[in-house]
Amino acid sequence: MTGFTRLPDLALRTYGGSVVAANDESFAEREALIRPGRAEFRPHTFGAKGQVYDGWETRRRREPGHDWAIVRLGLPGVIRGVVVDTAWFRGNYPPYASVEACEAEGHPAPDELDGWVEIVPKSPLKGDAVHEFAVTDPRRFTHVRLNIFPDGGVARLRVHGRVVPDRAFLDGLTVDLAALENGGLVTACSDEFYSAPNNVLAPGLARDQSEGWETARRRDGGNDWLVVALAGPGRVAVAEIDTTNLIFNAPGAASLTGADADRAPLEDPESWFPLLPRTRLQPDTRHRFRLDDDRRVTHVRLDIHPDGGLARLRLLGALIP
């Protein structure tokens, strides 16, 4: 992954995204747009509606207009880029697409959404191809609308960006300060050979090893690590280091250090102070630790010794108003 695609997919189904409406899904269901993973295809696999596609496909339009689908972002935030993937759609892809976005409070119905703004102008598409579109609008959005012209099929829609939570809702609560859904983000990492480090901040429990973070085997005597920018300045009371599904490749130990980037540069080793000393880990286990340090923290570094994988990292605490 490069550029904006390194940021979380705000629309992903496993992050709580939902395709809440579409004007047509005659050939293939709209929900496929935000499924995790790449689209799959088995040729000559026919159902009652024709060849089965792992994507969203509309009928052949015989009247003016265009087709569209609305996605409620599971993680509202600032969108940095959109990916429109027409994988396997070769003779039935839309020649053009555009993307709009809006912000809505509460839980509106699709027909109650308004204030749409264009974040990706009408742009040409190719069949069986990945199209990346950078977005520069700095506003926070909760929904996107994919427009295809005039009809056809799209396999996946990815909406990458930085999560911007409702800070007023989080204030005063004990929350996971590292969670993607609350605005946490991995900003540095020693190794991501097998899987992306932001996986450890994802919602829910990891179903298998692919939904966590796993590094290559180290042969240099060092150790792997990642740095998490928290949802905001806060105090961390509980750390959960989860090695679920990592049976023969869990780290042997882990440690946590914290820093306050508002008061000292992260590049200075003296800025970091211990939160959890180097502690032995067990495979396939959720480990929970109470932390006694009540200092203000904006970033936490997790070191694993020497290498391996984690399913999830949770840092429970309260934001500082």
Coordinates of N, CA and C in Angstrom, one line a residue, residues 37 90 94 139 191 195 215 237 258 312:
G37 N -11.2 -7.7 1.7 CA -10.5 -8.5 0.7 C -10.8 -8.2 -0.7
R90 N -15.5 -6.7 -17.1 CA -14.7 -6.4 -18.4 C -15.7 -5.9 -19.5
P94 N -18.9 0.3 -15.7 CA -19.3 1.7 -16.1 C -18.2 2.5 -16.7
R139 N -13.1 18.5 5.1 CA -14.2 18.4 6.0 C -14.4 16.9 6.5
D191 N 8.0 -3.1 11.1 CA 7.8 -4.2 10.1 C 6.3 -4.5 9.9
S195 N 1.1 -8.4 7.5 CA -0.2 -7.7 7.6 C 0.0 -6.3 8.2
T215 N 4.8 -9.7 11.9 CA 6.1 -9.3 11.3 C 6.8 -10.5 10.8
A237 N -5.2 3.8 31.6 CA -5.4 3.0 32.9 C -5.2 1.5 32.7
G258 N 5.2 5.5 26.9 CA 4.3 6.6 26.5 C 5.1 7.9 26.3
R312 N -4.8 -7.8 18.7 CA -5.4 -6.5 19.0 C -4.5 -5.8 20.2

